[in-house]
């Protein structure tokens, strides 16, 4: 028997199996080498990605700009169809130096904006997480997670949109700034260029504007107020919202305590900052709409520098039609305002007065006047919420009980009538009786639901529109009826894209189908068969007239063809309009003139309207022309021709042969021209 083969040594390689091939010439990689290779490929991939991102930034936002001075900001406002509305520069001043500022000045900004500024690398993950947690559990207020470096990055290079691409570029540029600039240089650039409201950019300009002192001399309360403005510069500007600015400053000083910059005892000993405003030249923009929308445009732009173009909701064609309708109106010495918007609140035209050059006061937005019977919209909606219908009956008879006894216009009463008839005739006593029945609080609630924010009287006179309301808020309320949802907020800039949470919190509520049908039924009756019939178009027309006591205000608000428009006329000194003007007269005719053209439905004026419009449009101009020793004066009451010491007077409506001259009579057999005045238009039932 042969001896078996000896066993291989324990540490030798086992014999290869049949068909396994020759052994490898390379030893297998050890685990640590394999990990090193993988890490190398990852690093190489990241470097390649970084190179690609740097190339992307070099094209979309040249990083060399970060080392150059920031260009002063300017904003160009454009209409929705591409016309330039206004262009505005900014109030700026010299940059600040960190070494020269009291330590509490940068501390105020860090406390409220970026407490870890000197310890992070441009991005603060802890700050982002804290802001996200606050926004998730807050009652609607929001915090941002951007660092001061990120805010500077956005201001230097980027737009204010909230897309992921923009945020990614912002983060990369923040790293770049941190690599090339010192922390103090970043802070100096930020403070020297950020927006502080009132068209003021930079800490030095803001310090001089609000407190008439250099930033090197700012006190803690003053620094806190300026730091607090950055959240909403236009809304919190202390020149227009001192209470809001001081409340925000209190939050800043509390944040300084929490950050350890000042003690609680120091905070308790501080007194609110007092303003010492330095007036600066503020060139006008040239239009009422531009003045109204510019603060929102600046807030939306934020700290973005250089020239910017911002598109608005204004429609150039419709704006020109609105201005022309006001010019054609027989206003005499009275003022007028008009605001037109889509049912979603997008303002397409705004006229704040007859002549912007003479007065930039915007009567469509800034003036608060009594709405008169246009307020009855809320009274009747409250009645429908209480279960009533347009067919229900109401007494249109004098009120003989109680301390408040309103009367109908002209003393006209109709006995028992339907709510539809009462609304169309604008019965005052019916509106007061309805308010008594449903309750003043419920009427106020309807007004608040539809966007009225002005203070409202809590008595029965509320039903007749005695509380003062801006015209734009009335237009918003009627736009809600046109849209079938509320509230509607007037806006001059296209809405920004919002996250799901913001959309959830800002969602509208909808009218019930029954309530919407009933209130539209009433508005149609008033505009087509009631006091507003002078506004009726061939297109379905909905609206309501309003006239205040002694004809101090005359209003028509309504909608047709997808456009909502409110028209007001009155005197700035609140004196009565001549001739007992009413909402169903000149305002309704302005509305019809403008709306017919705006929705491409030409309006043919009656012969009487054409004659009176011609006379009054001429009178509205109040011409004074000098021809040698002759002057021509045209006013609402007639025409005067002055020839040296003699005057020829042509009164409106004078019959042929009547005395018309003082000092010298017209030639015998040549009667003076006769200018016919329009008959007065009476609005039955308005207060």
XYZ file of C-alpha atoms in Angstrom:
687
model
C 0.000 0.000 0.000
C 1.416 3.400 -1.058
C 1.879 6.164 1.480
C -0.699 9.031 1.124
C 0.448 12.475 -0.081
C 1.555 14.763 2.714
C -0.948 17.447 3.752
C -0.071 21.012 2.765
C 1.213 23.304 5.444
C -1.510 25.165 7.308
C -0.468 28.592 5.950
C -0.029 27.575 2.298
C -2.575 28.344 -0.425
C -5.006 25.541 -1.190
C -4.605 23.791 -4.525
C -6.726 25.346 -7.261
C -9.820 23.550 -8.220
C -10.195 22.004 -11.668
C -11.211 24.667 -14.223
C -10.494 27.629 -11.910
C -7.658 29.006 -14.110
C -4.251 30.251 -13.091
C -3.879 32.121 -9.842
C -3.923 35.986 -9.954
C -0.592 37.727 -10.156
C -1.846 40.538 -7.811
C -2.605 40.226 -4.156
C -6.234 41.101 -3.237
C -6.768 44.711 -1.923
C -7.041 45.068 1.802
C -10.212 46.746 3.235
C -8.460 50.028 4.126
C -7.065 50.421 0.614
C -10.509 49.803 -0.895
C -11.989 52.511 1.314
C -9.179 54.894 0.327
C -9.915 54.342 -3.356
C -13.614 55.030 -2.817
C -12.846 58.178 -0.848
C -10.552 59.359 -3.624
C -13.273 58.954 -6.234
C -15.729 60.853 -4.009
C -13.273 63.714 -3.519
C -12.599 63.836 -7.250
C -16.346 63.924 -7.958
C -16.900 66.711 -5.463
C -14.035 68.728 -6.931
C -15.476 68.271 -10.414
C -18.903 69.357 -9.160
C -17.354 72.392 -7.459
C -15.582 73.332 -10.688
C -18.860 73.070 -12.589
C -20.617 75.234 -10.002
C -17.834 77.811 -10.117
C -18.123 77.957 -13.894
C -21.906 78.345 -13.559
C -21.468 81.200 -11.092
C -18.833 82.834 -13.299
C -21.458 83.059 -16.044
C -24.599 83.841 -14.018
C -23.066 85.974 -11.222
C -19.450 87.063 -11.825
C -17.712 86.631 -8.490
C -15.299 89.481 -9.174
C -18.192 91.790 -8.334
C -17.891 90.772 -4.697
C -14.675 92.766 -4.415
C -16.056 95.930 -6.063
C -18.226 98.704 -4.570
C -21.946 97.998 -4.773
C -23.853 100.104 -7.300
C -26.617 102.356 -5.918
C -30.053 100.806 -6.384
C -32.663 102.075 -8.805
C -36.083 100.727 -9.668
C -37.986 100.994 -12.936
C -41.695 100.247 -12.730
C -43.254 98.799 -15.872
C -46.896 98.290 -16.775
C -48.113 94.770 -17.435
C -47.862 95.453 -21.181
C -44.323 96.824 -21.084
C -44.630 100.616 -20.735
C -42.331 102.485 -18.346
C -44.377 103.993 -15.502
C -41.679 105.467 -13.280
C -37.994 105.218 -12.483
C -36.644 106.037 -9.033
C -33.168 106.268 -7.586
C -32.264 106.041 -3.913
C -31.021 108.126 -0.966
C -27.517 106.865 -0.143
C -24.428 108.116 1.714
C -20.837 107.143 2.555
C -20.077 103.599 3.765
C -19.539 102.927 7.450
C -16.422 101.443 9.071
C -16.816 98.841 11.796
C -13.923 100.275 13.782
C -15.707 103.622 14.098
C -19.130 102.317 15.202
C -20.114 101.866 18.862
C -20.162 98.140 19.631
C -23.900 98.173 20.331
C -24.661 99.154 16.711
C -23.453 95.932 15.021
C -24.667 93.984 18.063
C -28.236 95.190 17.488
C -28.155 93.888 13.916
C -26.535 90.586 14.882
C -29.008 90.030 17.722
C -32.030 90.153 15.429
C -30.504 88.996 12.121
C -27.538 86.661 12.733
C -26.211 86.032 16.254
C -23.562 83.537 15.094
C -22.184 85.831 12.383
C -18.591 85.714 13.638
C -18.543 81.928 14.065
C -20.182 80.475 10.929
C -18.739 80.150 7.407
C -21.502 82.027 5.633
C -24.244 79.431 6.197
C -25.668 78.725 9.649
C -27.324 75.282 9.869
C -28.392 75.952 13.443
C -30.080 79.194 12.423
C -31.865 77.468 9.535
C -33.115 74.703 11.831
C -34.259 77.216 14.452
C -36.162 79.264 11.850
C -37.781 76.137 10.392
C -38.901 74.997 13.859
C -40.326 78.454 14.659
C -42.191 78.675 11.347
C -43.664 75.215 11.832
C -45.124 75.957 15.261
C -45.739 79.706 15.129
C -49.137 81.370 14.813
C -48.390 82.737 11.357
C -45.279 84.852 11.970
C -42.196 83.712 10.116
C -38.426 83.797 10.640
C -35.714 83.613 8.052
C -32.623 81.443 8.312
C -30.397 83.569 6.061
C -27.150 84.867 7.525
C -25.874 88.405 7.049
C -23.408 87.007 4.483
C -26.248 85.365 2.552
C -28.250 88.594 2.603
C -25.245 90.464 1.223
C -24.790 87.756 -1.424
C -28.380 88.153 -2.532
C -28.046 91.923 -2.600
C -24.882 91.924 -4.671
C -25.742 89.305 -7.251
C -29.243 87.955 -7.172
C -32.922 88.696 -7.562
C -35.395 88.392 -4.685
C -37.200 85.311 -6.007
C -37.406 82.257 -3.764
C -36.511 79.482 -6.164
C -34.192 76.637 -5.216
C -31.661 77.695 -7.860
C -31.403 81.180 -6.404
C -30.944 79.870 -2.864
C -28.239 77.453 -4.050
C -26.324 80.257 -5.764
C -26.774 82.420 -2.676
C -25.130 79.746 -0.520
C -22.178 79.329 -2.886
C -21.626 83.081 -3.164
C -21.778 83.335 0.648
C -18.896 80.835 0.885
C -16.986 82.857 -1.704
C -17.483 86.098 0.226
C -16.329 84.450 3.443
C -13.188 83.225 1.666
C -12.212 86.569 0.121
C -13.423 89.145 2.644
C -12.952 89.482 6.384
C -15.980 89.348 8.658
C -15.731 93.080 9.314
C -15.598 93.817 5.577
C -18.720 91.728 5.004
C -20.525 93.493 7.856
C -19.464 96.928 6.589
C -20.787 96.199 3.109
C -24.037 94.876 4.534
C -24.668 97.881 6.808
C -23.656 100.362 4.115
C -26.159 99.120 1.542
C -29.182 97.494 3.192
C -32.628 99.111 2.738
C -34.159 101.043 5.680
C -37.440 102.300 4.188
C -38.354 105.799 2.964
C -36.180 105.210 -0.144
C -33.082 105.252 2.114
C -30.252 102.727 1.646
C -27.328 102.255 3.994
C -26.834 102.836 7.713
C -25.337 106.320 7.366
C -28.167 107.602 5.181
C -30.757 106.016 7.502
C -29.156 107.444 10.643
C -29.121 110.913 9.144
C -32.650 110.577 7.763
C -34.412 109.309 10.893
C -32.269 110.802 13.687
C -30.215 113.615 12.060
C -26.987 112.166 13.449
C -24.035 110.195 12.161
C -24.098 106.419 12.800
C -21.001 106.733 14.998
C -23.226 108.533 17.550
C -26.247 106.195 17.532
C -27.689 105.223 20.902
C -28.865 101.710 21.737
C -32.585 102.533 21.181
C -31.773 104.205 17.868
C -29.615 101.292 16.705
C -32.332 98.858 17.783
C -34.979 100.742 15.803
C -32.842 100.745 12.660
C -32.032 97.045 13.034
C -35.723 96.292 13.467
C -36.655 97.993 10.190
C -34.969 95.322 8.079
C -37.860 92.871 8.509
C -40.284 95.117 6.566
C -38.667 98.486 5.812
C -41.612 100.223 4.147
C -44.249 98.908 6.539
C -42.195 99.663 9.669
C -40.686 102.995 8.593
C -41.077 105.161 11.741
C -42.074 108.223 9.722
C -45.370 106.477 8.897
C -45.591 103.746 11.573
C -43.811 104.942 14.712
C -45.717 102.551 16.981
C -44.795 99.566 14.818
C -41.146 100.642 14.618
C -40.932 101.025 18.402
C -42.578 97.646 19.010
C -40.071 96.024 16.673
C -37.192 97.889 18.389
C -38.341 96.417 21.717
C -37.971 92.938 20.202
C -34.452 93.838 19.114
C -33.396 95.006 22.573
C -34.848 91.816 24.061
C -32.788 89.826 21.539
C -29.705 91.793 22.621
C -30.381 90.716 26.211
C -30.758 87.075 25.152
C -27.512 87.257 23.163
C -25.673 88.727 26.159
C -24.885 92.060 24.526
C -26.664 94.109 27.171
C -28.063 93.302 30.603
C -31.721 93.168 31.484
C -31.224 96.169 33.754
C -29.763 98.143 30.834
C -32.698 97.163 28.654
C -35.212 98.236 31.311
C -33.552 101.639 31.578
C -33.817 102.412 27.858
C -36.332 104.942 26.584
C -37.875 104.617 23.108
C -35.963 106.355 20.343
C -37.314 109.746 19.293
C -37.311 110.806 15.667
C -35.530 113.860 14.315
C -36.287 113.453 10.640
C -34.090 115.162 8.107
C -36.160 116.096 5.096
C -34.576 114.981 1.846
C -35.555 115.802 -1.692
C -38.080 113.222 -2.826
C -38.753 113.622 -6.543
C -42.225 112.583 -7.553
C -42.731 109.605 -9.800
C -45.340 111.257 -11.951
C -48.328 108.968 -11.354
C -50.605 108.086 -8.465
C -50.247 104.375 -9.169
C -46.448 104.519 -9.092
C -46.470 106.288 -5.724
C -48.813 103.646 -4.360
C -46.921 100.590 -5.601
C -43.339 101.779 -5.107
C -43.002 100.853 -1.386
C -44.085 97.283 -2.157
C -41.685 97.180 -5.096
C -38.805 98.232 -2.853
C -39.714 95.676 -0.206
C -39.897 92.952 -2.832
C -36.519 93.980 -4.217
C -35.075 93.941 -0.703
C -31.354 94.615 -0.648
C -30.816 93.942 -4.344
C -28.566 96.633 -5.821
C -28.036 98.034 -9.272
C -30.776 98.755 -11.800
C -33.933 96.665 -11.469
C -37.047 96.430 -13.589
C -40.233 95.421 -11.793
C -43.400 94.596 -13.683
C -46.679 95.806 -12.188
C -50.325 94.918 -12.754
C -51.202 98.275 -14.359
C -52.688 98.092 -17.865
C -51.415 101.046 -19.890
C -54.452 101.207 -22.192
C -56.955 101.053 -19.351
C -55.004 103.640 -17.329
C -55.162 106.103 -20.211
C -58.897 105.489 -20.552
C -59.385 106.192 -16.835
C -57.468 109.460 -17.017
C -59.428 110.523 -20.102
C -62.774 109.731 -18.431
C -61.865 111.969 -15.477
C -60.754 114.763 -17.820
C -64.039 114.638 -19.726
C -66.179 114.719 -16.591
C -68.067 117.920 -15.646
C -66.321 118.301 -12.290
C -65.936 122.056 -12.001
C -63.713 122.676 -8.983
C -64.412 119.271 -7.434
C -61.820 116.495 -7.258
C -62.234 112.912 -8.441
C -60.691 109.485 -7.919
C -60.980 106.178 -9.739
C -59.583 102.724 -9.061
C -60.123 99.754 -11.373
C -59.102 96.183 -10.623
C -59.686 92.637 -11.725
C -61.815 90.462 -9.410
C -58.594 89.003 -7.945
C -57.493 92.477 -6.778
C -54.948 93.202 -9.543
C -55.163 96.980 -9.970
C -55.143 97.901 -13.671
C -55.845 101.643 -13.387
C -55.694 104.279 -10.671
C -56.446 107.994 -10.730
C -55.986 109.837 -7.446
C -57.044 113.296 -8.587
C -57.569 115.592 -11.549
C -53.996 116.854 -11.734
C -50.998 115.019 -10.260
C -48.744 117.996 -10.952
C -50.847 120.218 -8.678
C -51.467 117.603 -5.982
C -49.867 114.172 -5.567
C -52.309 113.334 -2.752
C -53.888 110.034 -3.812
C -57.619 110.273 -3.132
C -58.152 106.676 -4.256
C -55.958 105.312 -1.454
C -54.985 107.957 1.084
C -58.296 109.776 1.495
C -60.933 108.387 3.861
C -64.422 109.558 2.974
C -67.912 108.405 3.867
C -69.118 105.729 1.414
C -72.791 106.634 1.735
C -75.213 104.044 0.423
C -72.475 101.914 -1.151
C -72.070 100.585 2.401
C -75.540 99.007 2.151
C -73.873 96.078 0.400
C -72.772 94.853 3.835
C -76.185 95.478 5.428
C -78.024 93.355 2.879
C -75.389 90.615 2.920
C -75.828 90.443 6.716
C -79.587 90.125 6.150
C -79.050 87.222 3.744
C -76.747 85.530 6.256
C -79.608 85.873 8.751
C -81.900 83.944 6.401
C -83.706 86.733 4.534
C -84.183 86.873 0.743
C -84.708 89.634 -1.854
C -88.446 88.830 -1.855
C -88.868 89.520 1.869
C -90.783 92.680 2.728
C -89.504 95.708 4.623
C -91.197 98.950 5.707
C -90.134 101.964 3.680
C -91.896 104.404 5.979
C -90.623 107.149 8.292
C -89.000 105.960 11.538
C -90.869 107.615 14.397
C -89.336 105.857 17.409
C -85.901 105.927 19.009
C -83.268 108.625 19.065
C -81.993 107.986 15.544
C -84.529 108.953 12.877
C -83.014 108.976 9.378
C -85.021 110.091 6.373
C -85.060 109.076 2.735
C -83.620 111.423 0.151
C -86.241 113.945 -0.893
C -88.682 112.652 1.712
C -89.964 109.892 -0.619
C -91.371 106.702 0.937
C -92.979 103.692 -0.724
C -94.663 101.784 2.075
C -94.074 98.037 2.234
C -91.589 96.948 -0.431
C -89.269 94.008 -1.116
C -85.596 94.069 -0.181
C -84.824 94.153 -3.893
C -86.891 97.307 -4.317
C -85.429 98.879 -1.175
C -81.870 98.271 -2.382
C -82.562 99.535 -5.909
C -84.210 102.692 -4.562
C -81.463 103.024 -1.896
C -83.999 103.436 0.911
C -82.318 104.751 4.047
C -85.042 103.757 6.473
C -85.126 100.215 5.096
C -81.361 99.864 5.587
C -81.618 101.100 9.178
C -84.489 98.723 9.927
C -82.486 95.825 8.506
C -79.497 96.787 10.654
C -81.737 96.861 13.721
C -83.023 93.411 12.854
C -79.710 91.643 12.113
C -77.572 93.617 14.582
C -74.816 96.194 14.060
C -72.138 93.657 15.031
C -73.190 91.318 12.226
C -73.053 94.122 9.665
C -69.552 95.018 10.880
C -68.528 91.367 10.634
C -69.585 91.223 6.985
C -67.602 94.396 6.271
C -64.521 92.919 7.959
C -64.916 89.655 6.048
C -64.931 91.571 2.771
C -61.745 93.441 3.630
C -62.835 96.713 5.271
C -60.121 97.578 7.822
C -61.062 101.189 8.621
C -62.682 101.919 12.018
C -66.486 101.510 11.916
C -69.056 103.208 14.136
C -71.057 100.796 16.262
C -74.469 102.410 15.917
C -77.361 102.448 13.451
C -75.876 105.291 11.403
C -73.367 102.718 10.163
C -76.054 101.438 7.768
C -75.943 104.710 5.832
C -72.176 104.720 5.391
C -71.163 107.296 7.985
C -67.798 105.648 8.743
C -64.923 106.888 6.594
C -63.386 104.291 4.262
C -60.703 104.530 1.534
C -62.097 104.137 -1.973
C -59.738 101.235 -2.680
C -61.271 99.221 0.194
C -64.748 99.722 -1.249
C -63.459 98.438 -4.584
C -61.984 95.381 -2.815
C -65.336 94.568 -1.216
C -67.225 94.758 -4.502
C -64.446 92.749 -6.173
C -65.134 89.990 -3.645
C -68.726 89.796 -4.900
C -67.483 89.725 -8.499
C -65.023 86.939 -7.627
C -67.422 84.992 -5.416
C -64.713 84.729 -2.740
C -63.326 86.949 0.006
C -61.291 88.772 1.045
C -59.802 90.363 -2.082
C -56.692 92.475 -1.503
C -55.798 95.209 -3.981
C -52.247 94.798 -5.246
C -50.113 96.502 -7.841
C -47.456 93.776 -8.194
C -48.090 90.222 -9.443
C -48.356 87.849 -6.454
C -45.150 86.103 -5.474
C -44.952 82.347 -5.538
C -45.737 81.082 -2.039
C -45.160 77.843 -0.209
C -47.980 75.483 0.693
C -48.132 76.766 4.274
C -48.486 80.406 3.193
C -51.136 79.420 0.656
C -53.012 77.514 3.346
C -52.999 80.470 5.741
C -54.029 83.001 3.066
C -56.770 80.977 1.390
C -60.035 82.724 0.600
C -63.496 81.793 1.775
C -66.338 81.463 -0.689
C -69.835 82.898 -0.588
C -72.608 80.364 -0.495
C -74.290 80.028 -3.880
C -77.569 81.387 -2.489
C -76.025 84.456 -0.869
C -73.970 85.228 -3.963
C -76.962 84.937 -6.264
C -79.092 87.166 -4.041
C -76.558 89.990 -3.604
C -75.789 89.990 -7.328
C -79.525 90.187 -7.982
C -79.683 93.340 -5.837
C -76.606 94.923 -7.410
C -78.057 94.288 -10.855
C -81.349 95.904 -9.875
C -79.613 98.994 -8.502
C -77.371 99.442 -11.546
C -79.995 98.780 -14.221
C -83.331 99.911 -12.806
C -82.491 101.833 -9.643
C -80.443 104.852 -8.655
C -77.456 103.697 -10.711
C -79.230 103.289 -14.045
C -77.026 105.986 -15.616
C -74.161 103.482 -15.373
C -75.927 100.605 -17.145
C -74.096 98.985 -20.061
C -75.280 96.422 -22.588
C -73.051 93.966 -20.726
C -74.478 92.694 -17.435
C -73.868 95.528 -14.996
C -73.727 95.323 -11.194
C -73.207 98.249 -8.859
C -74.388 100.669 -6.207
C -74.565 104.431 -5.795
C -73.646 106.403 -2.715
C -74.190 110.027 -1.698
C -73.329 111.466 1.694
C -75.081 114.162 3.689
C -75.311 117.542 1.929
C -73.777 115.892 -1.172
C -70.249 116.077 0.210
C -69.331 112.808 -1.523
C -70.799 111.071 -4.551
C -69.737 107.523 -5.406
C -70.479 104.694 -7.784
C -68.928 101.244 -7.333
C -69.657 98.303 -9.578
C -68.382 95.689 -11.989
C -68.996 94.453 -15.517
C -67.074 92.438 -18.090
C -64.509 91.158 -15.598
C -63.527 94.613 -14.320
C -64.377 96.226 -10.947
C -64.310 100.027 -10.731
C -64.998 102.589 -8.009
C -65.474 106.297 -8.791
C -65.612 109.144 -6.241
C -66.082 112.880 -6.600
C -65.963 115.492 -3.850
C -64.108 118.508 -2.497
C -60.885 118.162 -0.536
C -62.214 120.510 2.143
C -65.314 118.309 2.524
C -67.627 121.115 1.442
C -70.903 120.218 -0.330
C -70.874 119.631 -4.061
C -72.895 122.150 -6.059
C -76.341 121.296 -7.347
C -76.949 118.392 -4.961
C -74.666 116.011 -6.868
C -75.397 112.327 -6.294
C -73.727 108.985 -6.939
C -76.225 108.224 -9.688
C -75.202 111.367 -11.565
C -71.644 112.308 -12.505
C -69.893 109.308 -10.835
C -72.220 106.823 -12.588
C -71.640 108.562 -15.914
C -67.840 108.589 -15.415
C -68.072 104.888 -14.581
C -70.104 104.134 -17.706
C -67.845 106.252 -19.927
C -64.704 104.531 -18.644
C -66.034 100.983 -18.368
C -67.632 100.951 -21.819
C -64.279 101.703 -23.418
C -62.250 99.545 -21.041
C -64.260 96.393 -21.821
C -64.551 97.367 -25.495
C -68.213 98.294 -25.428
C -68.434 101.802 -26.943
C -70.913 104.003 -25.145
C -73.108 106.350 -27.163
C -73.961 109.439 -25.137
C -77.388 111.027 -25.473
C -77.632 114.453 -27.109
C -78.272 116.001 -23.715
C -75.190 114.315 -22.247
C -73.043 115.402 -25.184
C -74.082 119.049 -24.803
C -73.580 119.128 -21.057
C -70.305 117.204 -21.250
C -68.924 119.683 -23.772
C -69.867 122.711 -21.689
C -68.707 121.254 -18.407
C -65.506 119.790 -19.790
C -64.607 123.273 -21.035
C -65.615 124.774 -17.701
C -63.533 122.169 -15.905
C -60.420 123.481 -17.621
C -60.988 127.040 -16.255
C -59.125 128.673 -19.124
C -57.612 132.132 -18.825
C -56.243 133.276 -22.186
C -54.732 136.717 -22.700
C -55.033 138.336 -26.144
C -53.645 141.870 -25.964
C -55.989 143.805 -23.707
C -58.650 141.055 -23.931
C -58.981 138.138 -21.516
C -61.290 135.137 -21.635
C -62.432 133.489 -18.375
C -64.415 130.260 -18.438
C -65.936 128.879 -15.248
C -68.783 126.467 -14.408
C -71.315 129.321 -14.356
C -70.548 130.802 -17.745
C -68.074 132.677 -19.934
C -66.671 136.183 -19.355
C -64.952 138.182 -22.093
C -63.034 141.167 -20.691
C -62.235 143.977 -23.155
C -60.291 146.568 -21.216
C -62.719 148.061 -18.673
C -65.721 146.330 -20.247
C -66.914 142.784 -19.577
C -69.194 140.565 -21.672
C -70.833 137.832 -19.572
C -72.385 134.715 -21.145
C -74.174 132.855 -18.339
C -75.119 129.202 -18.791
C -78.738 128.773 -19.793
C -79.459 132.499 -20.305
C -82.400 133.113 -22.608
C -81.934 135.155 -25.777
C -82.038 138.853 -25.146
C -81.228 138.651 -21.445
C -78.734 141.212 -20.033
C -75.313 139.639 -20.283
C -72.846 142.471 -20.183
C -71.613 145.010 -17.719
C -70.143 148.213 -19.071
C -71.151 147.505 -22.656
C -74.102 145.591 -24.147
C -73.881 143.362 -27.179
C -74.775 144.833 -30.522
C -78.474 145.357 -31.103
C -80.149 142.375 -32.746
C -77.300 139.986 -31.870
C -78.431 137.855 -28.966
C -75.716 136.218 -26.894
C -74.999 132.526 -27.405
C -77.090 130.235 -25.280
C -75.298 127.504 -23.383
C -77.693 124.917 -22.024
C -77.043 123.410 -18.601
C -77.951 119.756 -17.966
C -80.944 119.136 -15.750
C -80.071 118.013 -12.211
C -79.860 114.246 -11.787
C -81.602 113.109 -8.657
C -80.630 109.975 -6.799
C -83.705 108.886 -4.948
C -83.154 107.341 -1.600
C -79.491 108.103 -0.975
C -78.498 109.735 2.282
